[in-house]
Short mmCIF file of C-alpha atoms and ligand atoms in Angstrom, two decimals:
data_model
loop_
_atom_site.label_atom_id
_atom_site.label_comp_id
_atom_site.label_asym_id
_atom_site.label_seq_id
_atom_site.Cartn_x
_atom_site.Cartn_y
_atom_site.Cartn_z
CA UNK C 1 -0.05 0.07 0.07
CA UNK C 2 1.17 3.48 -0.84
CA UNK C 3 2.52 5.62 2.04
CA UNK C 4 0.58 8.64 3.10
CA UNK C 5 1.70 11.84 4.18
CA UNK C 6 -0.11 13.15 7.09
CA UNK C 7 -2.39 15.58 5.40
CA UNK C 8 -2.90 15.30 1.57
CA UNK C 9 -5.00 17.70 -0.27
CA UNK C 10 -7.05 16.40 -3.18
CA UNK C 11 -9.47 17.82 -5.90
CA UNK C 12 -11.97 15.09 -5.68
CA UNK C 13 -12.07 12.06 -3.32
CA UNK C 14 -14.59 9.16 -3.75
CA UNK C 15 -15.08 7.05 -0.81
CA UNK C 16 -15.92 3.48 -1.68
CA UNK C 17 -14.58 1.33 -4.57
CA UNK C 18 -17.70 -0.68 -5.21
CA UNK C 19 -19.25 -0.32 -8.70
CA UNK C 20 -20.66 3.10 -7.90
CA UNK C 21 -17.22 4.56 -6.76
CA UNK C 22 -15.19 2.88 -9.62
CA UNK C 23 -17.70 3.95 -12.25
CA UNK C 24 -17.81 7.62 -10.99
CA UNK C 25 -13.72 7.78 -10.98
CA UNK C 26 -13.91 6.16 -14.54
CA UNK C 27 -16.49 8.83 -15.58
CA UNK C 28 -14.29 11.57 -14.21
CA UNK C 29 -11.16 10.10 -15.80
CA UNK C 30 -12.96 10.05 -19.18
CA UNK C 31 -13.62 13.85 -18.74
CA UNK C 32 -10.01 14.32 -17.75
CA UNK C 33 -10.70 14.99 -14.12
CA UNK C 34 -8.45 13.19 -11.49
CA UNK C 35 -9.85 11.72 -8.34
CA UNK C 36 -8.85 9.25 -5.81
CA UNK C 37 -10.98 6.19 -4.61
CA UNK C 38 -10.51 5.14 -1.09
CA UNK C 39 -11.56 1.72 -0.52
CA UNK C 40 -11.55 0.06 2.95
CA UNK C 41 -10.69 -3.58 1.93
CA UNK C 42 -7.25 -4.51 1.04
CA UNK C 43 -7.89 -5.72 -2.39
CA UNK C 44 -10.54 -5.14 -5.10
CA UNK C 45 -14.03 -6.34 -3.70
CA UNK C 46 -14.81 -8.29 -6.85
CA UNK C 47 -16.94 -11.00 -5.22
CA UNK C 48 -20.73 -11.21 -5.24
CA UNK C 49 -22.83 -13.09 -7.51
CA UNK C 50 -24.14 -11.11 -10.78
CA UNK C 51 -26.30 -8.28 -11.71
CA UNK C 52 -28.79 -7.97 -14.39
CA UNK C 53 -28.69 -4.65 -16.29
CA UNK C 54 -31.34 -3.24 -18.83
CA UNK C 55 -30.96 -0.62 -21.53
CA UNK C 56 -30.44 1.95 -18.90
CA UNK C 57 -27.30 0.32 -17.55
CA UNK C 58 -25.73 -0.70 -20.94
CA UNK C 59 -26.16 2.87 -21.95
CA UNK C 60 -23.93 4.11 -19.14
CA UNK C 61 -21.50 1.13 -19.48
CA UNK C 62 -21.10 2.12 -23.13
CA UNK C 63 -20.41 5.82 -22.22
CA UNK C 64 -17.86 4.56 -19.70
CA UNK C 65 -16.10 2.64 -22.29
CA UNK C 66 -16.71 -1.06 -21.08
CA UNK C 67 -19.96 -1.97 -22.73
CA UNK C 68 -18.57 -4.16 -25.40
CA UNK C 69 -16.26 -6.20 -23.24
CA UNK C 70 -19.23 -6.72 -20.84
CA UNK C 71 -21.57 -7.58 -23.57
CA UNK C 72 -19.17 -10.36 -24.65
CA UNK C 73 -19.44 -12.08 -21.32
CA UNK C 74 -23.20 -12.11 -21.18
CA UNK C 75 -26.12 -13.33 -23.10
CA UNK C 76 -29.09 -11.24 -24.54
CA UNK C 77 -32.46 -11.98 -22.67
CA UNK C 78 -35.44 -10.66 -24.62
CA UNK C 79 -38.42 -12.44 -22.59
CA UNK C 80 -39.71 -12.68 -19.08
CA UNK C 81 -41.74 -15.66 -18.14
CA UNK C 82 -43.94 -14.80 -15.22
CA UNK C 83 -45.22 -17.97 -13.19
CA UNK C 84 -47.29 -18.50 -10.09
CA UNK C 85 -46.23 -21.39 -7.91
CA UNK C 86 -49.81 -21.66 -6.56
CA UNK C 87 -51.36 -21.86 -10.15
CA UNK C 88 -49.24 -24.97 -10.95
CA UNK C 89 -46.65 -22.87 -12.59
CA UNK C 90 -48.94 -21.35 -15.12
CA UNK C 91 -48.16 -17.64 -16.08
CA UNK C 92 -47.50 -15.10 -18.85
CA UNK C 93 -44.54 -14.50 -21.46
CA UNK C 94 -43.80 -10.81 -21.51
CA UNK C 95 -41.39 -9.61 -24.07
CA UNK C 96 -38.78 -7.21 -22.78
CA UNK C 97 -38.01 -5.51 -26.09
CA UNK C 98 -35.12 -5.70 -28.49
CA UNK C 99 -32.70 -4.31 -26.26
CA UNK C 100 -33.65 -6.89 -23.53
CA UNK C 101 -31.40 -7.29 -20.54
CA UNK C 102 -27.95 -8.97 -20.00
CA UNK C 103 -26.73 -10.38 -16.77
CA UNK C 104 -22.93 -9.93 -15.94
CA UNK C 105 -21.01 -11.51 -13.11
CA UNK C 106 -20.05 -8.77 -10.44
CA UNK C 107 -16.36 -9.80 -10.50
CA UNK C 108 -16.36 -9.05 -14.45
CA UNK C 109 -17.99 -5.55 -13.90
CA UNK C 110 -15.58 -4.53 -11.08
CA UNK C 111 -12.42 -5.74 -12.84
CA UNK C 112 -13.53 -4.08 -16.15
CA UNK C 113 -14.14 -0.65 -14.25
CA UNK C 114 -11.00 -1.05 -12.30
CA UNK C 115 -8.81 -2.20 -15.17
CA UNK C 116 -9.90 0.95 -17.12
CA UNK C 117 -8.51 3.42 -14.37
CA UNK C 118 -4.94 4.30 -13.79
CA UNK C 119 -3.61 2.24 -11.09
CA UNK C 120 -2.81 5.02 -8.56
CA UNK C 121 -6.55 6.32 -8.53
CA UNK C 122 -7.57 3.51 -6.28
CA UNK C 123 -6.18 3.19 -2.62
CA UNK C 124 -6.92 0.04 -0.79
CA UNK C 125 -6.85 -0.32 3.03
CA UNK C 126 -8.27 3.05 3.61
CA UNK C 127 -11.11 2.72 5.85
CA UNK C 128 -12.91 6.07 6.39
CA UNK C 129 -14.14 6.65 10.02
CA UNK C 130 -15.38 10.22 10.02
CA UNK C 131 -15.72 13.26 7.59
CA UNK C 132 -15.78 17.03 8.49
CA UNK C 133 -16.62 20.09 6.75
CA UNK C 134 -14.86 23.32 6.97
CA UNK C 135 -17.82 25.94 7.45
CA UNK C 136 -15.84 28.68 5.59
CA UNK C 137 -14.27 26.79 2.46
CA UNK C 138 -16.85 23.89 2.49
CA UNK C 139 -13.91 21.57 1.86
CA UNK C 140 -13.86 18.28 3.59
CA UNK C 141 -11.32 16.55 6.08
CA UNK C 142 -11.42 12.86 5.65
CA UNK C 143 -10.39 10.84 8.62
CA UNK C 144 -9.05 7.30 8.14
CA UNK C 145 -8.90 4.55 10.59
CA UNK C 146 -5.13 4.63 10.73
CA UNK C 147 -5.32 8.22 12.18
CA UNK C 148 -4.16 10.05 8.85
CA UNK C 149 -6.59 12.87 7.27
CA UNK C 150 -6.94 13.74 3.70
CA UNK C 151 -8.42 16.89 2.73
CA UNK C 152 -10.66 17.35 -0.51
CA UNK C 153 -12.43 20.10 -2.31
CA UNK C 154 -15.28 17.93 -3.42
CA UNK C 155 -16.27 14.71 -1.70
CA UNK C 156 -18.32 11.79 -3.10
CA UNK C 157 -19.84 9.18 -1.00
CA UNK C 158 -20.06 5.70 -2.67
CA UNK C 159 -19.74 3.72 0.46
CA UNK C 160 -22.95 1.82 0.26
CA UNK C 161 -25.92 1.51 2.12
CA UNK C 162 -24.39 2.21 5.63
CA UNK C 163 -22.57 5.31 4.30
CA UNK C 164 -20.27 7.01 6.78
CA UNK C 165 -20.24 10.02 4.45
CA UNK C 166 -24.05 10.21 4.69
CA UNK C 167 -24.03 9.68 8.64
CA UNK C 168 -21.09 12.26 9.41
CA UNK C 169 -22.72 14.64 7.06
CA UNK C 170 -26.05 14.52 9.00
CA UNK C 171 -28.13 12.85 6.30
CA UNK C 172 -30.93 10.42 7.38
CA UNK C 173 -30.01 6.78 7.60
CA UNK C 174 -31.41 4.77 4.72
CA UNK C 175 -34.89 3.39 4.97
CA UNK C 176 -34.56 -0.42 5.47
CA UNK C 177 -37.35 -2.00 3.52
CA UNK C 178 -39.30 -4.97 4.71
CA UNK C 179 -37.71 -7.33 2.12
CA UNK C 180 -34.42 -9.30 1.88
CA UNK C 181 -32.68 -10.80 -1.22
CA UNK C 182 -30.65 -13.87 -1.29
CA UNK C 183 -28.66 -14.20 -4.32
CA UNK C 184 -25.99 -16.31 -6.16
CA UNK C 185 -24.63 -17.82 -9.36
CA UNK C 186 -24.99 -21.57 -10.03
CA UNK C 187 -22.60 -23.24 -12.53
CA UNK C 188 -23.46 -26.23 -14.70
CA UNK C 189 -20.23 -27.45 -16.21
CA UNK C 190 -21.98 -29.19 -19.05
CA UNK C 191 -24.47 -26.45 -19.86
CA UNK C 192 -27.86 -25.42 -18.15
CA UNK C 193 -29.83 -26.21 -21.19
CA UNK C 194 -32.26 -23.31 -20.28
CA UNK C 195 -33.72 -20.94 -23.04
CA UNK C 196 -32.78 -17.29 -22.88
CA UNK C 197 -35.50 -15.99 -20.53
CA UNK C 198 -35.79 -14.20 -17.35
CA UNK C 199 -38.06 -16.49 -15.14
CA UNK C 200 -40.03 -14.50 -12.38
CA UNK C 201 -41.54 -17.20 -10.20
CA UNK C 202 -44.25 -15.94 -7.51
CA UNK C 203 -44.71 -17.85 -4.38
CA UNK C 204 -46.48 -17.25 -1.25
CA UNK C 205 -44.82 -14.00 -0.03
CA UNK C 206 -41.66 -14.97 -2.04
CA UNK C 207 -40.24 -14.20 -5.38
CA UNK C 208 -37.65 -16.09 -7.24
CA UNK C 209 -35.79 -14.56 -10.26
CA UNK C 210 -33.42 -16.67 -12.46
CA UNK C 211 -31.40 -15.30 -15.52
CA UNK C 212 -28.87 -17.13 -17.63
CA UNK C 213 -25.49 -15.30 -17.63
CA UNK C 214 -24.05 -17.56 -20.49
CA UNK C 215 -24.46 -21.31 -21.48
CA UNK C 216 -22.92 -22.52 -18.31
CA UNK C 217 -23.87 -20.30 -15.53
CA UNK C 218 -27.05 -18.82 -14.05
CA UNK C 219 -28.00 -16.03 -11.78
CA UNK C 220 -30.73 -16.36 -9.28
CA UNK C 221 -32.13 -14.16 -6.50
CA UNK C 222 -34.80 -14.94 -3.92
CA UNK C 223 -36.76 -11.94 -2.45
CA UNK C 224 -39.04 -12.70 0.79
CA UNK C 225 -40.02 -10.77 3.93
CA UNK C 226 -36.83 -10.03 6.23
CA UNK C 227 -36.58 -13.02 8.44
CA UNK C 228 -34.20 -12.16 11.50
CA UNK C 229 -33.19 -15.69 11.56
CA UNK C 230 -31.67 -15.42 8.08
CA UNK C 231 -29.91 -12.15 9.08
CA UNK C 232 -28.18 -13.68 12.18
CA UNK C 233 -26.57 -16.12 9.71
CA UNK C 234 -25.80 -13.91 6.85
CA UNK C 235 -22.06 -14.44 6.99
CA UNK C 236 -22.31 -18.28 6.71
CA UNK C 237 -23.20 -19.07 3.09
CA UNK C 238 -24.19 -22.57 3.79
CA UNK C 239 -26.77 -21.44 6.21
CA UNK C 240 -28.10 -18.93 3.75
CA UNK C 241 -28.45 -21.54 1.04
CA UNK C 242 -30.30 -24.02 3.65
CA UNK C 243 -32.52 -21.36 4.69
CA UNK C 244 -33.40 -20.24 1.13
CA UNK C 245 -34.05 -23.93 0.06
CA UNK C 246 -36.32 -24.32 2.86
CA UNK C 247 -38.29 -21.15 1.63
CA UNK C 248 -38.51 -22.70 -1.77
CA UNK C 249 -40.36 -25.76 -0.56
CA UNK C 250 -43.38 -25.34 -2.86
CA UNK C 251 -41.44 -24.63 -5.93
CA UNK C 252 -40.44 -26.82 -8.80
CA UNK C 253 -37.61 -29.36 -8.02
CA UNK C 254 -35.34 -27.71 -10.92
CA UNK C 255 -35.29 -24.28 -9.00
CA UNK C 256 -34.72 -26.05 -5.63
CA UNK C 257 -31.75 -27.95 -7.24
CA UNK C 258 -30.45 -24.68 -8.68
CA UNK C 259 -30.16 -23.19 -5.22
CA UNK C 260 -28.67 -26.33 -3.61
CA UNK C 261 -25.90 -26.35 -6.34
CA UNK C 262 -24.85 -22.87 -5.80
CA UNK C 263 -21.76 -21.55 -4.19
CA UNK C 264 -21.42 -18.62 -1.67
CA UNK C 265 -25.02 -17.27 -1.69
CA UNK C 266 -25.21 -13.74 -0.47
CA UNK C 267 -27.90 -11.99 1.52
CA UNK C 268 -28.88 -8.32 2.02
CA UNK C 269 -31.85 -6.32 3.01
CA UNK C 270 -33.45 -3.91 0.38
CA UNK C 271 -33.04 -0.27 0.85
CA UNK C 272 -34.74 2.76 -0.32
CA UNK C 273 -33.77 6.44 0.04
CA UNK C 274 -33.76 9.50 -2.17
CA UNK C 275 -31.37 11.98 -0.40
CA UNK C 276 -28.23 12.78 -2.03
CA UNK C 277 -27.17 16.11 -0.34
CA UNK C 278 -25.59 19.14 -1.89
CA UNK C 279 -22.79 21.74 -1.17
CA UNK C 280 -19.40 20.37 -2.20
CA UNK C 281 -20.33 16.77 -1.39
CA UNK C 282 -22.74 14.25 -2.63
CA UNK C 283 -23.65 10.67 -2.67
CA UNK C 284 -24.03 8.05 -5.57
CA UNK C 285 -24.92 4.36 -5.89
CA UNK C 286 -26.46 2.34 -3.17
CA UNK C 287 -25.80 5.24 -0.60
CA UNK C 288 -29.01 6.60 -2.35
CA UNK C 289 -31.25 3.69 -3.70
CA UNK C 290 -30.25 0.23 -4.09
CA UNK C 291 -29.31 -0.91 -7.68
CA UNK C 292 -26.17 -1.16 -9.83
CA UNK C 293 -27.99 0.44 -12.95
CA UNK C 294 -28.70 3.36 -10.85
CA UNK C 295 -25.24 3.65 -9.46
CA UNK C 296 -23.87 3.60 -13.27
CA UNK C 297 -26.40 6.49 -14.30
CA UNK C 298 -25.28 8.44 -11.06
CA UNK C 299 -21.55 8.04 -12.28
CA UNK C 300 -22.40 9.39 -15.80
CA UNK C 301 -24.54 12.41 -14.58
CA UNK C 302 -22.11 13.40 -11.81
CA UNK C 303 -19.06 13.23 -14.08
CA UNK C 304 -21.04 15.24 -16.60
CA UNK C 305 -22.24 17.89 -14.19
CA UNK C 306 -18.82 18.31 -12.52
CA UNK C 307 -16.93 18.59 -15.80
CA UNK C 308 -19.16 21.03 -17.15
CA UNK C 309 -18.49 23.44 -14.30
CA UNK C 310 -14.90 22.62 -14.09
CA UNK C 311 -13.92 21.73 -17.62
CA UNK C 312 -9.94 21.58 -16.89
CA UNK C 313 -10.45 19.69 -13.90
CA UNK C 314 -9.78 20.36 -10.08
CA UNK C 315 -6.15 19.50 -9.36
CA UNK C 316 -4.92 21.76 -12.49
CA UNK C 317 -7.26 24.47 -12.04
CA UNK C 318 -5.97 27.89 -10.99
CA UNK C 319 -9.50 28.71 -9.64
CA UNK C 320 -9.58 30.23 -6.11
CA UNK C 321 -10.82 28.24 -3.36
CA UNK C 322 -13.99 30.39 -3.39
CA UNK C 323 -14.64 29.86 -7.08
CA UNK C 324 -14.32 25.96 -6.77
CA UNK C 325 -16.60 26.04 -3.90
CA UNK C 326 -19.31 27.91 -5.91
CA UNK C 327 -18.82 25.75 -8.95
CA UNK C 328 -18.76 22.55 -7.25
CA UNK C 329 -21.95 23.55 -5.49
CA UNK C 330 -23.54 24.39 -8.76
CA UNK C 331 -22.41 21.05 -10.36
CA UNK C 332 -23.63 18.83 -7.37
CA UNK C 333 -27.13 20.83 -7.28
CA UNK C 334 -27.50 20.05 -10.85
CA UNK C 335 -26.72 16.57 -10.49
CA UNK C 336 -29.24 16.25 -7.56
CA UNK C 337 -31.85 17.92 -9.67
CA UNK C 338 -31.21 15.71 -12.66
CA UNK C 339 -31.64 12.53 -10.63
CA UNK C 340 -34.44 13.67 -8.39
CA UNK C 341 -37.61 12.58 -10.26
CA UNK C 342 -35.94 9.44 -11.48
CA UNK C 343 -35.05 8.52 -7.96
CA UNK C 344 -38.61 9.24 -6.53
CA UNK C 345 -39.90 7.00 -9.21
CA UNK C 346 -37.48 4.27 -8.59
CA UNK C 347 -38.26 4.46 -4.86
CA UNK C 348 -42.02 4.48 -5.29
CA UNK C 349 -41.65 1.30 -7.51
CA UNK C 350 -39.38 -0.47 -5.12
CA UNK C 351 -41.80 0.31 -2.49
CA UNK C 352 -44.92 -1.20 -4.21
CA UNK C 353 -42.89 -4.20 -5.45
CA UNK C 354 -41.98 -5.02 -1.89
CA UNK C 355 -45.52 -4.24 -0.77
CA UNK C 356 -46.92 -6.60 -3.51
CA UNK C 357 -44.83 -9.36 -2.00
CA UNK C 358 -45.77 -8.88 1.56
CA UNK C 359 -49.53 -7.73 1.12
CA UNK C 360 -52.71 -9.79 1.36
CA UNK C 361 -54.26 -10.69 -2.02
CA UNK C 362 -56.77 -7.58 -2.25
CA UNK C 363 -54.10 -5.13 -1.46
CA UNK C 364 -51.79 -6.90 -3.88
CA UNK C 365 -54.40 -6.28 -6.53
CA UNK C 366 -54.58 -2.74 -5.79
CA UNK C 367 -50.75 -2.34 -5.72
CA UNK C 368 -50.52 -3.95 -9.02
CA UNK C 369 -52.86 -1.67 -10.64
CA UNK C 370 -50.89 1.29 -9.29
CA UNK C 371 -47.64 -0.31 -10.34
CA UNK C 372 -48.66 -0.85 -13.99
CA UNK C 373 -51.20 1.87 -14.64
CA UNK C 374 -49.63 4.93 -12.64
CA UNK C 375 -46.06 4.04 -12.41
CA UNK C 376 -45.65 2.63 -16.00
CA UNK C 377 -45.06 -1.07 -15.12
CA UNK C 378 -42.06 -3.20 -14.58
CA UNK C 379 -39.90 -1.82 -17.32
CA UNK C 380 -40.68 1.81 -17.78
CA UNK C 381 -37.58 2.81 -15.79
CA UNK C 382 -35.20 0.77 -17.93
CA UNK C 383 -35.87 2.82 -21.10
CA UNK C 384 -34.37 5.83 -19.25
CA UNK C 385 -31.30 7.50 -20.87
CA UNK C 386 -28.72 9.34 -18.53
CA UNK C 387 -27.38 11.05 -21.47
CA UNK C 388 -23.74 11.55 -22.60
CA UNK C 389 -20.74 11.76 -20.24
C1 FAD X 419 -19.12 -7.70 -1.96
C2 FAD X 419 -20.28 -7.19 -2.71
C3 FAD X 419 -21.22 -8.20 -3.45
C4 FAD X 419 -22.29 -7.89 -4.01
N1 FAD X 419 -23.09 -8.64 -4.93
C5 FAD X 419 -24.06 -8.36 -5.56
C6 FAD X 419 -24.81 -9.34 -6.28
O1 FAD X 419 -24.38 -10.48 -6.47
N2 FAD X 419 -25.95 -8.83 -6.98
C7 FAD X 419 -26.42 -7.63 -6.75
O2 FAD X 419 -27.33 -7.32 -7.41
N3 FAD X 419 -25.77 -6.63 -5.91
C8 FAD X 419 -24.75 -7.13 -5.18
N4 FAD X 419 -23.97 -6.12 -4.48
C9 FAD X 419 -24.50 -4.98 -4.42
C10 FAD X 419 -24.35 -4.10 -5.66
O3 FAD X 419 -23.03 -4.25 -6.14
C11 FAD X 419 -24.78 -2.66 -5.20
O4 FAD X 419 -25.90 -2.60 -4.68
C12 FAD X 419 -24.62 -1.66 -6.48
O5 FAD X 419 -23.65 -2.08 -7.36
C13 FAD X 419 -24.24 -0.17 -5.96
O6 FAD X 419 -23.12 -0.34 -5.65
P1 FAD X 419 -22.23 0.71 -4.57
O7 FAD X 419 -20.91 1.04 -5.08
O8 FAD X 419 -23.11 1.89 -4.30
O9 FAD X 419 -22.17 0.14 -3.15
P2 FAD X 419 -21.46 -1.16 -2.62
O10 FAD X 419 -21.28 -2.28 -3.72
O11 FAD X 419 -21.94 -1.68 -1.42
O12 FAD X 419 -19.81 -0.63 -2.61
C14 FAD X 419 -19.38 0.14 -1.39
C15 FAD X 419 -18.23 0.02 -1.32
O13 FAD X 419 -17.83 1.00 -0.32
C16 FAD X 419 -16.82 0.59 0.59
N5 FAD X 419 -16.86 1.10 1.88
C17 FAD X 419 -17.93 1.15 2.59
N6 FAD X 419 -17.68 1.83 3.65
C18 FAD X 419 -16.37 2.30 3.60
C19 FAD X 419 -15.66 3.00 4.49
N7 FAD X 419 -16.11 3.65 5.62
N8 FAD X 419 -14.32 3.62 4.09
C20 FAD X 419 -13.97 3.03 2.74
N9 FAD X 419 -14.63 2.25 1.90
C21 FAD X 419 -15.95 2.02 2.35
C22 FAD X 419 -17.27 -1.15 0.59
O14 FAD X 419 -16.15 -1.83 1.01
C23 FAD X 419 -17.49 -1.40 -0.78
O15 FAD X 419 -16.40 -1.68 -1.51
C24 FAD X 419 -22.77 -6.56 -3.75
C25 FAD X 419 -22.11 -5.54 -3.07
C26 FAD X 419 -20.86 -5.99 -2.53
C27 FAD X 419 -19.95 -5.06 -1.66
#
């Protein structure tokens, strides 16, 4: 790990080297703006299962310059098959559209983003414990666990759902939702033999999703009401797998078998929030709302807003501190404005989807009507275009 002097000054510091932090750094890099990503773990966190992206996510990947290499590692899915366990597996086939969706292993995404960045832009082993803002300059002091301090003109919090940045800057904690998601990848060395569709299997207060990544691997997730028992054991993947299998007792044998065969299932609670701050700091990615597609959109919009206000970057800039403060504030307010309505819509959709899962049948019916008639249905948000970098 690189040695740090006691107090370094940076133009832009990004806290968190997950998909959001890396994508934001890459967006800025593509606009010629330097930033430094501070990640608490000692190496790249390229574990996890996989993530499905619709058109909106691929659009952002393309602008970040990694779209084609990730497309090559995925399969195009153009149909969704919705089935109901209690109706003997009958259901509907819903076309997703020509653009469809593609599912990519999380490791491939993290590696592609990190490999596109200059190596010195990511620093590992940097756990942030607190952030302070200078009331006069609005610049930030970032305190690391090892006692060192970094100063930065602009601070971007991409440190996930329990964001230290959000906490120390006084933002509300994220709203934890009533549902939890277990997810994993299952490999079939001789091929899975499934057709290229996204299966949505509704059970009693349970939803299973299954998407092929390529001919030999399948990504799946199981959403259900939060079960404290599952959360106590979330670190032990064998227990997560056994509890998930137990929850699928009424489901077809092939999906139960898929879950039994998986390695390293991973469980987390759903979050929803829509606060992203202003001044010379902001949040992006799952610090604001769950979802890697939204994290990528945030990265593109944020890099665009900052580079429009500071076309020659921050480190090289001859601007006075006061001018930087004003321009950064303008850029981050524009970012917050551009995403406000989108995040509100996504929050409403997440809320309704979770409610459909946990509600009684009459309430489910009402929620489904609101979901499809007022909020535009399952796929309306996937047509969103975050624009160019
Ligand atoms: C290991 C892992 C596996 C995942 N697997 C899946 C999956 O299979 N499918 C899926 O749909 N979603 C998965 N997710 C979630 C998904 O990646 C995110 O919801 C989405 O990509 C938004 O990413 P993010 O960068 O905002 O947040 P995150 O992916 O949570 O990344 C936040 C990053 O910030 C770092 N960090 C947090 N606090 C600090 C701190 N105080 N100081 C410094 N660094 C800090 C974390 O170590 C992490 O690398 C996973 C997340 C992680 C961390």
